[in-house]
JSON list of C-alpha atoms in Angstrom, two decimals:
[
{"chain": "A", "resi": 9, "resn": "VAL", "atom": "CA", "xyz": [-17.30, 12.39, 200.06]},
{"chain": "A", "resi": 10, "resn": "ASP", "atom": "CA", "xyz": [-19.94, 9.79, 199.14]},
{"chain": "A", "resi": 11, "resn": "MET", "atom": "CA", "xyz": [-22.82, 12.27, 199.13]},
{"chain": "A", "resi": 12, "resn": "CYS", "atom": "CA", "xyz": [-21.41, 15.42, 197.51]},
{"chain": "A", "resi": 13, "resn": "HIS", "atom": "CA", "xyz": [-19.94, 14.13, 194.27]},
{"chain": "A", "resi": 14, "resn": "LEU", "atom": "CA", "xyz": [-21.49, 14.95, 190.91]},
{"chain": "A", "resi": 15, "resn": "PRO", "atom": "CA", "xyz": [-22.96, 12.37, 188.45]},
{"chain": "A", "resi": 16, "resn": "PHE", "atom": "CA", "xyz": [-20.69, 9.90, 186.64]},
{"chain": "A", "resi": 17, "resn": "ILE", "atom": "CA", "xyz": [-17.44, 10.74, 188.46]},
{"chain": "A", "resi": 18, "resn": "PRO", "atom": "CA", "xyz": [-16.99, 10.09, 192.20]},
{"chain": "A", "resi": 19, "resn": "MET", "atom": "CA", "xyz": [-14.37, 11.87, 194.25]},
{"chain": "A", "resi": 20, "resn": "PRO", "atom": "CA", "xyz": [-10.92, 10.22, 194.37]},
{"chain": "A", "resi": 21, "resn": "ASP", "atom": "CA", "xyz": [-10.39, 7.31, 196.76]},
{"chain": "A", "resi": 22, "resn": "THR", "atom": "CA", "xyz": [-7.53, 9.28, 198.31]},
{"chain": "A", "resi": 23, "resn": "TYR", "atom": "CA", "xyz": [-9.92, 11.94, 199.62]},
{"chain": "A", "resi": 24, "resn": "PRO", "atom": "CA", "xyz": [-10.90, 11.84, 203.31]},
{"chain": "A", "resi": 25, "resn": "VAL", "atom": "CA", "xyz": [-14.52, 11.41, 204.39]},
{"chain": "A", "resi": 26, "resn": "TYR", "atom": "CA", "xyz": [-14.83, 15.20, 204.67]},
{"chain": "A", "resi": 27, "resn": "PRO", "atom": "CA", "xyz": [-12.78, 16.80, 201.85]},
{"chain": "A", "resi": 28, "resn": "SER", "atom": "CA", "xyz": [-11.15, 20.17, 202.35]},
{"chain": "A", "resi": 29, "resn": "ARG", "atom": "CA", "xyz": [-12.17, 23.26, 200.43]},
{"chain": "A", "resi": 30, "resn": "MET", "atom": "CA", "xyz": [-9.25, 22.98, 198.02]},
{"chain": "A", "resi": 31, "resn": "GLN", "atom": "CA", "xyz": [-9.82, 19.27, 197.47]},
{"chain": "A", "resi": 32, "resn": "PHE", "atom": "CA", "xyz": [-13.39, 20.02, 196.45]},
{"chain": "A", "resi": 33, "resn": "VAL", "atom": "CA", "xyz": [-12.17, 22.83, 194.14]},
{"chain": "A", "resi": 34, "resn": "HIS", "atom": "CA", "xyz": [-9.70, 20.42, 192.49]},
{"chain": "A", "resi": 35, "resn": "TYR", "atom": "CA", "xyz": [-12.49, 17.86, 192.10]},
{"chain": "A", "resi": 36, "resn": "LEU", "atom": "CA", "xyz": [-14.72, 20.40, 190.32]},
{"chain": "A", "resi": 37, "resn": "GLN", "atom": "CA", "xyz": [-11.87, 21.45, 188.04]},
{"chain": "A", "resi": 38, "resn": "SER", "atom": "CA", "xyz": [-11.13, 17.80, 187.19]},
{"chain": "A", "resi": 39, "resn": "TYR", "atom": "CA", "xyz": [-14.83, 17.12, 186.60]},
{"chain": "A", "resi": 40, "resn": "GLN", "atom": "CA", "xyz": [-15.02, 19.99, 184.11]},
{"chain": "A", "resi": 41, "resn": "ARG", "atom": "CA", "xyz": [-11.88, 18.84, 182.32]},
{"chain": "A", "resi": 42, "resn": "MET", "atom": "CA", "xyz": [-12.78, 15.12, 182.16]},
{"chain": "A", "resi": 43, "resn": "LEU", "atom": "CA", "xyz": [-16.29, 15.72, 180.80]},
{"chain": "A", "resi": 44, "resn": "GLY", "atom": "CA", "xyz": [-15.26, 18.57, 178.53]},
{"chain": "A", "resi": 45, "resn": "LEU", "atom": "CA", "xyz": [-17.78, 20.98, 180.04]},
{"chain": "A", "resi": 46, "resn": "ASP", "atom": "CA", "xyz": [-17.94, 24.60, 178.88]},
{"chain": "A", "resi": 47, "resn": "VAL", "atom": "CA", "xyz": [-18.35, 26.43, 182.20]},
{"chain": "A", "resi": 48, "resn": "ARG", "atom": "CA", "xyz": [-18.80, 30.21, 182.20]},
{"chain": "A", "resi": 49, "resn": "LEU", "atom": "CA", "xyz": [-18.16, 31.99, 185.49]},
{"chain": "A", "resi": 50, "resn": "ARG", "atom": "CA", "xyz": [-19.08, 35.54, 186.54]},
{"chain": "A", "resi": 51, "resn": "THR", "atom": "CA", "xyz": [-21.90, 35.52, 183.99]},
{"chain": "A", "resi": 52, "resn": "CYS", "atom": "CA", "xyz": [-25.40, 36.84, 184.72]},
{"chain": "A", "resi": 53, "resn": "VAL", "atom": "CA", "xyz": [-28.44, 35.76, 182.70]},
{"chain": "A", "resi": 54, "resn": "THR", "atom": "CA", "xyz": [-30.46, 38.86, 181.87]},
{"chain": "A", "resi": 55, "resn": "ARG", "atom": "CA", "xyz": [-33.14, 37.39, 179.61]},
{"chain": "A", "resi": 56, "resn": "ALA", "atom": "CA", "xyz": [-34.46, 34.00, 178.52]},
{"chain": "A", "resi": 57, "resn": "ALA", "atom": "CA", "xyz": [-37.29, 33.53, 176.02]},
{"chain": "A", "resi": 58, "resn": "LYS", "atom": "CA", "xyz": [-38.66, 31.02, 173.54]},
{"chain": "A", "resi": 59, "resn": "THR", "atom": "CA", "xyz": [-38.06, 31.72, 169.85]},
{"chain": "A", "resi": 60, "resn": "PRO", "atom": "CA", "xyz": [-40.67, 31.09, 167.10]},
{"chain": "A", "resi": 61, "resn": "ASP", "atom": "CA", "xyz": [-39.00, 27.78, 166.22]},
{"chain": "A", "resi": 62, "resn": "GLY", "atom": "CA", "xyz": [-39.43, 26.52, 169.80]},
{"chain": "A", "resi": 63, "resn": "ARG", "atom": "CA", "xyz": [-35.82, 26.94, 170.87]},
{"chain": "A", "resi": 64, "resn": "TRP", "atom": "CA", "xyz": [-34.51, 28.99, 173.80]},
{"chain": "A", "resi": 65, "resn": "GLU", "atom": "CA", "xyz": [-32.64, 32.25, 173.40]},
{"chain": "A", "resi": 66, "resn": "VAL", "atom": "CA", "xyz": [-30.67, 33.28, 176.46]},
{"chain": "A", "resi": 67, "resn": "HIS", "atom": "CA", "xyz": [-28.96, 36.63, 176.92]},
{"chain": "A", "resi": 68, "resn": "ALA", "atom": "CA", "xyz": [-26.14, 36.66, 179.47]},
{"chain": "A", "resi": 69, "resn": "HIS", "atom": "CA", "xyz": [-23.77, 39.40, 180.55]},
{"chain": "A", "resi": 70, "resn": "ASP", "atom": "CA", "xyz": [-20.18, 38.18, 180.73]},
{"chain": "A", "resi": 71, "resn": "ALA", "atom": "CA", "xyz": [-18.48, 40.29, 183.40]},
{"chain": "A", "resi": 72, "resn": "GLU", "atom": "CA", "xyz": [-15.00, 39.16, 182.37]},
{"chain": "A", "resi": 73, "resn": "ARG", "atom": "CA", "xyz": [-15.46, 40.20, 178.74]},
{"chain": "A", "resi": 74, "resn": "GLY", "atom": "CA", "xyz": [-17.73, 43.14, 179.54]},
{"chain": "A", "resi": 75, "resn": "GLN", "atom": "CA", "xyz": [-20.27, 42.16, 176.90]},
{"chain": "A", "resi": 76, "resn": "THR", "atom": "CA", "xyz": [-23.59, 40.39, 176.42]},
{"chain": "A", "resi": 77, "resn": "VAL", "atom": "CA", "xyz": [-23.49, 36.93, 174.88]},
{"chain": "A", "resi": 78, "resn": "VAL", "atom": "CA", "xyz": [-26.50, 35.25, 173.25]},
{"chain": "A", "resi": 79, "resn": "TYR", "atom": "CA", "xyz": [-26.95, 31.47, 173.53]},
{"chain": "A", "resi": 80, "resn": "ARG", "atom": "CA", "xyz": [-29.52, 29.40, 171.60]},
{"chain": "A", "resi": 81, "resn": "SER", "atom": "CA", "xyz": [-30.46, 25.87, 172.59]},
{"chain": "A", "resi": 82, "resn": "SER", "atom": "CA", "xyz": [-33.32, 23.36, 172.55]},
{"chain": "A", "resi": 83, "resn": "VAL", "atom": "CA", "xyz": [-33.15, 22.82, 176.33]},
{"chain": "A", "resi": 84, "resn": "LEU", "atom": "CA", "xyz": [-32.84, 25.32, 179.20]},
{"chain": "A", "resi": 85, "resn": "VAL", "atom": "CA", "xyz": [-32.26, 24.20, 182.78]},
{"chain": "A", "resi": 86, "resn": "ILE", "atom": "CA", "xyz": [-32.75, 26.79, 185.52]},
{"chain": "A", "resi": 87, "resn": "ALA", "atom": "CA", "xyz": [-30.65, 25.67, 188.50]},
{"chain": "A", "resi": 88, "resn": "ASN", "atom": "CA", "xyz": [-29.46, 28.80, 190.27]},
{"chain": "A", "resi": 89, "resn": "GLY", "atom": "CA", "xyz": [-29.78, 27.38, 193.80]},
{"chain": "A", "resi": 90, "resn": "MET", "atom": "CA", "xyz": [-31.08, 29.09, 196.93]},
{"chain": "A", "resi": 91, "resn": "PHE", "atom": "CA", "xyz": [-28.14, 31.20, 198.09]},
{"chain": "A", "resi": 92, "resn": "THR", "atom": "CA", "xyz": [-27.23, 33.40, 195.15]},
{"chain": "A", "resi": 93, "resn": "LYS", "atom": "CA", "xyz": [-27.22, 36.82, 196.80]},
{"chain": "A", "resi": 94, "resn": "ALA", "atom": "CA", "xyz": [-25.65, 37.98, 200.05]},
{"chain": "A", "resi": 95, "resn": "HIS", "atom": "CA", "xyz": [-28.16, 39.35, 202.55]},
{"chain": "A", "resi": 96, "resn": "ILE", "atom": "CA", "xyz": [-26.65, 42.30, 204.41]},
{"chain": "A", "resi": 97, "resn": "PRO", "atom": "CA", "xyz": [-29.12, 43.77, 206.92]},
{"chain": "A", "resi": 98, "resn": "GLU", "atom": "CA", "xyz": [-29.30, 47.44, 207.80]},
{"chain": "A", "resi": 99, "resn": "ILE", "atom": "CA", "xyz": [-27.59, 47.72, 211.20]},
{"chain": "A", "resi": 100, "resn": "PRO", "atom": "CA", "xyz": [-27.90, 51.00, 213.14]},
{"chain": "A", "resi": 101, "resn": "GLY", "atom": "CA", "xyz": [-24.50, 52.63, 213.58]},
{"chain": "A", "resi": 102, "resn": "ARG", "atom": "CA", "xyz": [-22.79, 50.58, 210.89]},
{"chain": "A", "resi": 103, "resn": "ASP", "atom": "CA", "xyz": [-21.82, 53.67, 208.86]},
{"chain": "A", "resi": 104, "resn": "SER", "atom": "CA", "xyz": [-20.01, 55.18, 211.84]},
{"chain": "A", "resi": 105, "resn": "TYR", "atom": "CA", "xyz": [-18.33, 51.93, 212.90]},
{"chain": "A", "resi": 106, "resn": "LYS", "atom": "CA", "xyz": [-14.55, 52.25, 212.64]},
{"chain": "A", "resi": 107, "resn": "GLY", "atom": "CA", "xyz": [-13.80, 48.54, 212.26]},
{"chain": "A", "resi": 108, "resn": "GLN", "atom": "CA", "xyz": [-14.12, 46.23, 209.27]},
{"chain": "A", "resi": 109, "resn": "VAL", "atom": "CA", "xyz": [-17.46, 44.66, 208.31]},
{"chain": "A", "resi": 110, "resn": "LEU", "atom": "CA", "xyz": [-17.48, 41.56, 206.09]},
{"chain": "A", "resi": 111, "resn": "HIS", "atom": "CA", "xyz": [-20.22, 39.31, 204.78]},
{"chain": "A", "resi": 112, "resn": "SER", "atom": "CA", "xyz": [-19.40, 35.61, 205.03]},
{"chain": "A", "resi": 113, "resn": "SER", "atom": "CA", "xyz": [-19.31, 35.37, 201.22]},
{"chain": "A", "resi": 114, "resn": "GLU", "atom": "CA", "xyz": [-16.34, 37.78, 201.26]},
{"chain": "A", "resi": 115, "resn": "TYR", "atom": "CA", "xyz": [-14.43, 35.92, 203.98]},
{"chain": "A", "resi": 116, "resn": "LYS", "atom": "CA", "xyz": [-11.33, 34.03, 202.81]},
{"chain": "A", "resi": 117, "resn": "THR", "atom": "CA", "xyz": [-9.03, 33.73, 205.84]},
{"chain": "A", "resi": 118, "resn": "GLY", "atom": "CA", "xyz": [-8.75, 35.07, 209.36]},
{"chain": "A", "resi": 119, "resn": "ALA", "atom": "CA", "xyz": [-5.02, 35.80, 209.08]},
{"chain": "A", "resi": 120, "resn": "ALA", "atom": "CA", "xyz": [-5.61, 39.57, 208.93]},
{"chain": "A", "resi": 121, "resn": "PHE", "atom": "CA", "xyz": [-7.50, 39.43, 212.25]},
{"chain": "A", "resi": 122, "resn": "ALA", "atom": "CA", "xyz": [-4.75, 37.73, 214.28]},
{"chain": "A", "resi": 123, "resn": "GLY", "atom": "CA", "xyz": [-4.54, 39.23, 217.75]},
{"chain": "A", "resi": 124, "resn": "GLY", "atom": "CA", "xyz": [-7.85, 41.05, 217.43]},
{"chain": "A", "resi": 125, "resn": "ARG", "atom": "CA", "xyz": [-11.40, 40.50, 218.60]},
{"chain": "A", "resi": 126, "resn": "VAL", "atom": "CA", "xyz": [-14.00, 39.56, 215.98]},
{"chain": "A", "resi": 127, "resn": "LEU", "atom": "CA", "xyz": [-17.78, 39.34, 216.30]},
{"chain": "A", "resi": 128, "resn": "VAL", "atom": "CA", "xyz": [-19.36, 36.64, 214.13]},
{"chain": "A", "resi": 129, "resn": "VAL", "atom": "CA", "xyz": [-23.09, 37.22, 213.67]},
{"chain": "A", "resi": 130, "resn": "GLY", "atom": "CA", "xyz": [-25.01, 33.95, 213.46]},
{"chain": "A", "resi": 131, "resn": "MET", "atom": "CA", "xyz": [-24.14, 30.33, 214.11]},
{"chain": "A", "resi": 132, "resn": "GLY", "atom": "CA", "xyz": [-25.07, 28.68, 210.88]},
{"chain": "A", "resi": 133, "resn": "ASN", "atom": "CA", "xyz": [-22.49, 26.57, 209.06]},
{"chain": "A", "resi": 134, "resn": "SER", "atom": "CA", "xyz": [-20.65, 29.64, 207.74]},
{"chain": "A", "resi": 135, "resn": "GLY", "atom": "CA", "xyz": [-20.55, 31.43, 211.08]},
{"chain": "A", "resi": 136, "resn": "ALA", "atom": "CA", "xyz": [-19.45, 28.37, 213.05]},
{"chain": "A", "resi": 137, "resn": "GLU", "atom": "CA", "xyz": [-16.65, 27.52, 210.61]},
{"chain": "A", "resi": 138, "resn": "ILE", "atom": "CA", "xyz": [-15.47, 31.13, 210.37]},
{"chain": "A", "resi": 139, "resn": "ALA", "atom": "CA", "xyz": [-15.24, 31.27, 214.16]},
{"chain": "A", "resi": 140, "resn": "CYS", "atom": "CA", "xyz": [-13.02, 28.17, 214.14]},
{"chain": "A", "resi": 141, "resn": "ASP", "atom": "CA", "xyz": [-10.80, 29.59, 211.42]},
{"chain": "A", "resi": 142, "resn": "LEU", "atom": "CA", "xyz": [-10.46, 32.91, 213.25]},
{"chain": "A", "resi": 143, "resn": "TRP", "atom": "CA", "xyz": [-9.32, 31.07, 216.37]},
{"chain": "A", "resi": 144, "resn": "GLU", "atom": "CA", "xyz": [-6.82, 29.00, 214.37]},
{"chain": "A", "resi": 145, "resn": "GLN", "atom": "CA", "xyz": [-5.44, 32.22, 212.87]},
{"chain": "A", "resi": 146, "resn": "GLY", "atom": "CA", "xyz": [-4.88, 33.76, 216.31]},
{"chain": "A", "resi": 147, "resn": "ALA", "atom": "CA", "xyz": [-7.98, 35.94, 216.67]},
{"chain": "A", "resi": 148, "resn": "ARG", "atom": "CA", "xyz": [-10.45, 35.95, 219.56]},
{"chain": "A", "resi": 149, "resn": "PRO", "atom": "CA", "xyz": [-13.89, 35.22, 218.10]},
{"chain": "A", "resi": 150, "resn": "THR", "atom": "CA", "xyz": [-17.25, 35.92, 219.73]},
{"chain": "A", "resi": 151, "resn": "ILE", "atom": "CA", "xyz": [-20.38, 34.41, 218.19]},
{"chain": "A", "resi": 152, "resn": "LEU", "atom": "CA", "xyz": [-23.67, 36.29, 218.37]},
{"chain": "A", "resi": 153, "resn": "GLN", "atom": "CA", "xyz": [-26.16, 33.44, 218.43]},
{"chain": "A", "resi": 154, "resn": "ARG", "atom": "CA", "xyz": [-29.46, 34.97, 217.36]},
{"chain": "A", "resi": 155, "resn": "SER", "atom": "CA", "xyz": [-31.60, 31.86, 217.92]},
{"chain": "A", "resi": 156, "resn": "PRO", "atom": "CA", "xyz": [-31.18, 28.22, 219.02]},
{"chain": "A", "resi": 157, "resn": "SER", "atom": "CA", "xyz": [-29.07, 26.25, 216.55]},
{"chain": "A", "resi": 158, "resn": "PRO", "atom": "CA", "xyz": [-29.81, 22.75, 215.26]},
{"chain": "A", "resi": 159, "resn": "LEU", "atom": "CA", "xyz": [-26.32, 21.26, 215.69]},
{"chain": "A", "resi": 160, "resn": "ILE", "atom": "CA", "xyz": [-25.01, 17.97, 214.38]},
{"chain": "A", "resi": 161, "resn": "PRO", "atom": "CA", "xyz": [-21.58, 16.40, 215.02]},
{"chain": "A", "resi": 162, "resn": "ARG", "atom": "CA", "xyz": [-19.43, 15.19, 212.15]},
{"chain": "A", "resi": 163, "resn": "TRP", "atom": "CA", "xyz": [-19.40, 11.74, 213.68]},
{"chain": "A", "resi": 164, "resn": "LEU", "atom": "CA", "xyz": [-22.18, 9.92, 215.51]},
{"chain": "A", "resi": 165, "resn": "VAL", "atom": "CA", "xyz": [-21.14, 6.86, 217.55]},
{"chain": "A", "resi": 166, "resn": "GLY", "atom": "CA", "xyz": [-17.90, 6.80, 215.54]},
{"chain": "A", "resi": 167, "resn": "VAL", "atom": "CA", "xyz": [-19.40, 6.82, 212.03]},
{"chain": "A", "resi": 168, "resn": "THR", "atom": "CA", "xyz": [-20.79, 9.37, 209.60]},
{"chain": "A", "resi": 169, "resn": "GLN", "atom": "CA", "xyz": [-24.50, 10.00, 209.56]},
{"chain": "A", "resi": 170, "resn": "GLN", "atom": "CA", "xyz": [-24.81, 8.48, 206.11]},
{"chain": "A", "resi": 171, "resn": "VAL", "atom": "CA", "xyz": [-23.38, 5.16, 207.33]},
{"chain": "A", "resi": 172, "resn": "LEU", "atom": "CA", "xyz": [-25.51, 5.28, 210.47]},
{"chain": "A", "resi": 173, "resn": "TYR", "atom": "CA", "xyz": [-28.81, 5.99, 208.73]},
{"chain": "A", "resi": 174, "resn": "ARG", "atom": "CA", "xyz": [-28.39, 3.95, 205.53]},
{"chain": "A", "resi": 175, "resn": "PRO", "atom": "CA", "xyz": [-29.89, 0.73, 207.04]},
{"chain": "A", "resi": 176, "resn": "LEU", "atom": "CA", "xyz": [-32.89, 2.74, 208.27]},
{"chain": "A", "resi": 177, "resn": "TRP", "atom": "CA", "xyz": [-33.33, 4.26, 204.84]},
{"chain": "A", "resi": 178, "resn": "GLN", "atom": "CA", "xyz": [-33.19, 0.90, 203.06]},
{"chain": "A", "resi": 179, "resn": "ALA", "atom": "CA", "xyz": [-35.73, -0.57, 205.47]},
{"chain": "A", "resi": 180, "resn": "ALA", "atom": "CA", "xyz": [-38.03, 2.45, 205.10]},
{"chain": "A", "resi": 181, "resn": "LEU", "atom": "CA", "xyz": [-38.03, 2.22, 201.30]},
{"chain": "A", "resi": 182, "resn": "GLU", "atom": "CA", "xyz": [-39.54, -1.23, 201.63]},
{"chain": "A", "resi": 183, "resn": "ARG", "atom": "CA", "xyz": [-42.22, -0.01, 204.01]},
{"chain": "A", "resi": 184, "resn": "ASP", "atom": "CA", "xyz": [-43.00, 3.67, 204.67]},
{"chain": "A", "resi": 185, "resn": "PRO", "atom": "CA", "xyz": [-40.49, 6.38, 203.59]},
{"chain": "A", "resi": 186, "resn": "ALA", "atom": "CA", "xyz": [-42.28, 9.00, 205.71]},
{"chain": "A", "resi": 187, "resn": "LEU", "atom": "CA", "xyz": [-41.67, 6.86, 208.78]},
{"chain": "A", "resi": 188, "resn": "PHE", "atom": "CA", "xyz": [-37.92, 6.91, 208.02]},
{"chain": "A", "resi": 189, "resn": "TRP", "atom": "CA", "xyz": [-37.72, 10.67, 208.45]},
{"chain": "A", "resi": 190, "resn": "GLU", "atom": "CA", "xyz": [-39.58, 10.53, 211.76]},
{"chain": "A", "resi": 191, "resn": "VAL", "atom": "CA", "xyz": [-37.31, 7.79, 213.07]},
{"chain": "A", "resi": 192, "resn": "VAL", "atom": "CA", "xyz": [-34.14, 9.56, 211.91]},
{"chain": "A", "resi": 193, "resn": "ASP", "atom": "CA", "xyz": [-35.21, 12.82, 213.55]},
{"chain": "A", "resi": 194, "resn": "ALA", "atom": "CA", "xyz": [-36.02, 11.11, 216.85]},
{"chain": "A", "resi": 195, "resn": "VAL", "atom": "CA", "xyz": [-32.79, 9.07, 216.91]},
{"chain": "A", "resi": 196, "resn": "HIS", "atom": "CA", "xyz": [-30.75, 12.03, 215.75]},
{"chain": "A", "resi": 197, "resn": "LEU", "atom": "CA", "xyz": [-31.93, 14.40, 218.49]},
{"chain": "A", "resi": 198, "resn": "TRP", "atom": "CA", "xyz": [-31.19, 11.78, 221.14]},
{"chain": "A", "resi": 199, "resn": "LEU", "atom": "CA", "xyz": [-27.68, 11.13, 219.77]},
{"chain": "A", "resi": 200, "resn": "VAL", "atom": "CA", "xyz": [-26.92, 14.86, 219.44]},
{"chain": "A", "resi": 201, "resn": "ARG", "atom": "CA", "xyz": [-27.80, 15.46, 223.09]},
{"chain": "A", "resi": 202, "resn": "ARG", "atom": "CA", "xyz": [-25.53, 12.59, 224.13]},
{"chain": "A", "resi": 203, "resn": "SER", "atom": "CA", "xyz": [-22.70, 13.81, 221.86]},
{"chain": "A", "resi": 204, "resn": "PHE", "atom": "CA", "xyz": [-22.63, 17.45, 222.94]},
{"chain": "A", "resi": 205, "resn": "GLY", "atom": "CA", "xyz": [-23.79, 17.13, 226.53]},
{"chain": "A", "resi": 206, "resn": "ASP", "atom": "CA", "xyz": [-25.24, 20.08, 228.41]},
{"chain": "A", "resi": 207, "resn": "VAL", "atom": "CA", "xyz": [-24.25, 22.84, 225.99]},
{"chain": "A", "resi": 208, "resn": "GLU", "atom": "CA", "xyz": [-26.83, 25.20, 227.49]},
{"chain": "A", "resi": 209, "resn": "ALA", "atom": "CA", "xyz": [-24.58, 25.45, 230.55]},
{"chain": "A", "resi": 210, "resn": "LEU", "atom": "CA", "xyz": [-21.90, 26.85, 228.22]},
{"chain": "A", "resi": 211, "resn": "GLY", "atom": "CA", "xyz": [-24.23, 29.54, 226.93]},
{"chain": "A", "resi": 212, "resn": "LEU", "atom": "CA", "xyz": [-25.03, 27.76, 223.66]},
{"chain": "A", "resi": 213, "resn": "GLN", "atom": "CA", "xyz": [-28.64, 27.51, 222.58]},
{"chain": "A", "resi": 214, "resn": "LEU", "atom": "CA", "xyz": [-29.27, 24.04, 221.13]},
{"chain": "A", "resi": 215, "resn": "SER", "atom": "CA", "xyz": [-32.42, 23.70, 219.05]},
{"chain": "A", "resi": 216, "resn": "ASP", "atom": "CA", "xyz": [-34.70, 20.71, 219.42]},
{"chain": "A", "resi": 217, "resn": "ARG", "atom": "CA", "xyz": [-36.00, 21.23, 215.89]},
{"chain": "A", "resi": 218, "resn": "PRO", "atom": "CA", "xyz": [-35.75, 17.92, 214.03]},
{"chain": "A", "resi": 219, "resn": "PRO", "atom": "CA", "xyz": [-33.01, 18.34, 211.38]},
{"chain": "A", "resi": 220, "resn": "VAL", "atom": "CA", "xyz": [-34.75, 16.48, 208.56]},
{"chain": "A", "resi": 221, "resn": "LYS", "atom": "CA", "xyz": [-38.04, 18.25, 209.24]},
{"chain": "A", "resi": 222, "resn": "GLY", "atom": "CA", "xyz": [-36.24, 21.60, 209.31]},
{"chain": "A", "resi": 223, "resn": "TRP", "atom": "CA", "xyz": [-34.69, 20.98, 205.92]},
{"chain": "A", "resi": 224, "resn": "ARG", "atom": "CA", "xyz": [-37.90, 19.60, 204.42]},
{"chain": "A", "resi": 225, "resn": "ASP", "atom": "CA", "xyz": [-40.20, 22.35, 205.71]},
{"chain": "A", "resi": 226, "resn": "MET", "atom": "CA", "xyz": [-37.95, 25.44, 205.78]},
{"chain": "A", "resi": 227, "resn": "PHE", "atom": "CA", "xyz": [-34.90, 24.55, 203.63]},
{"chain": "A", "resi": 228, "resn": "SER", "atom": "CA", "xyz": [-32.85, 25.23, 206.75]},
{"chain": "A", "resi": 229, "resn": "ALA", "atom": "CA", "xyz": [-29.78, 23.04, 207.13]},
{"chain": "A", "resi": 230, "resn": "ALA", "atom": "CA", "xyz": [-28.44, 22.02, 210.52]},
{"chain": "A", "resi": 231, "resn": "THR", "atom": "CA", "xyz": [-25.00, 23.32, 211.55]},
{"chain": "A", "resi": 232, "resn": "MET", "atom": "CA", "xyz": [-22.33, 20.62, 211.33]},
{"chain": "A", "resi": 233, "resn": "ASP", "atom": "CA", "xyz": [-19.92, 21.17, 214.19]},
{"chain": "A", "resi": 234, "resn": "ILE", "atom": "CA", "xyz": [-16.23, 21.07, 213.23]},
{"chain": "A", "resi": 235, "resn": "GLY", "atom": "CA", "xyz": [-14.91, 22.19, 216.61]},
{"chain": "A", "resi": 236, "resn": "THR", "atom": "CA", "xyz": [-16.90, 25.29, 217.61]},
{"chain": "A", "resi": 237, "resn": "VAL", "atom": "CA", "xyz": [-18.59, 23.59, 220.56]},
{"chain": "A", "resi": 238, "resn": "GLU", "atom": "CA", "xyz": [-15.23, 22.45, 221.94]},
{"chain": "A", "resi": 239, "resn": "LEU", "atom": "CA", "xyz": [-13.82, 25.99, 221.61]},
{"chain": "A", "resi": 240, "resn": "VAL", "atom": "CA", "xyz": [-16.79, 27.31, 223.57]},
{"chain": "A", "resi": 241, "resn": "ARG", "atom": "CA", "xyz": [-16.28, 24.56, 226.15]},
{"chain": "A", "resi": 242, "resn": "ARG", "atom": "CA", "xyz": [-12.64, 25.60, 226.55]},
{"chain": "A", "resi": 243, "resn": "LYS", "atom": "CA", "xyz": [-13.71, 29.27, 226.76]},
{"chain": "A", "resi": 244, "resn": "GLU", "atom": "CA", "xyz": [-11.66, 30.13, 223.68]},
{"chain": "A", "resi": 245, "resn": "ASN", "atom": "CA", "xyz": [-14.72, 31.22, 221.74]},
{"chain": "A", "resi": 246, "resn": "ASP", "atom": "CA", "xyz": [-17.28, 33.45, 223.46]},
{"chain": "A", "resi": 247, "resn": "ILE", "atom": "CA", "xyz": [-21.03, 33.21, 222.95]},
{"chain": "A", "resi": 248, "resn": "VAL", "atom": "CA", "xyz": [-23.49, 36.07, 223.34]},
{"chain": "A", "resi": 249, "resn": "LYS", "atom": "CA", "xyz": [-27.23, 36.14, 222.70]},
{"chain": "A", "resi": 250, "resn": "GLU", "atom": "CA", "xyz": [-29.13, 38.73, 220.74]}
]
């Protein structure tokens, strides 16, 4: 809650450390309302170019209105993020498969899968959380873990990672910021091993890739465990390797 708020307006004090999906949605709606922001959803920018007077002219297709809208401004900020399009690989036999195939971006709830078996491909944050939700909704999930996962627990030695690492960060700013990342990675890997125990014996592949280095070098975030490891430990969530 302290790290994911937007500028000027923090999340409410009544929110837990890890807000729910709907709490975050309500926060974004309140943020828009309080700052009077004009937010356009389901709109795709098709063209952006400078005009002779030095301003920007942006053409955007509004899917809700079914028309192209032209915006003109003195400043243009391109901030479309890294995960804008769903990647759906070509899987042999998919066309003849009789069951349902969903991309994680289409997943809303596992209620429709109650009593059934579901294969979740990948153990990133989306896959791990979907597996937990499927189990809570009465399904039997199996995770296909394609490669070792860099896992992190929600709590380390009883506190959040931000609280744990803040003193290290403040000390590093006064000395060598690069050293901070090396220290955090080393401490983190040691704490993760102590937190999860011998997960390899459960069939889970735990990566030894330093989490900060992974994010810095490959923009690959570690998977925050919200209960998947415990489900695997209790044999209520199966794990298979590719």
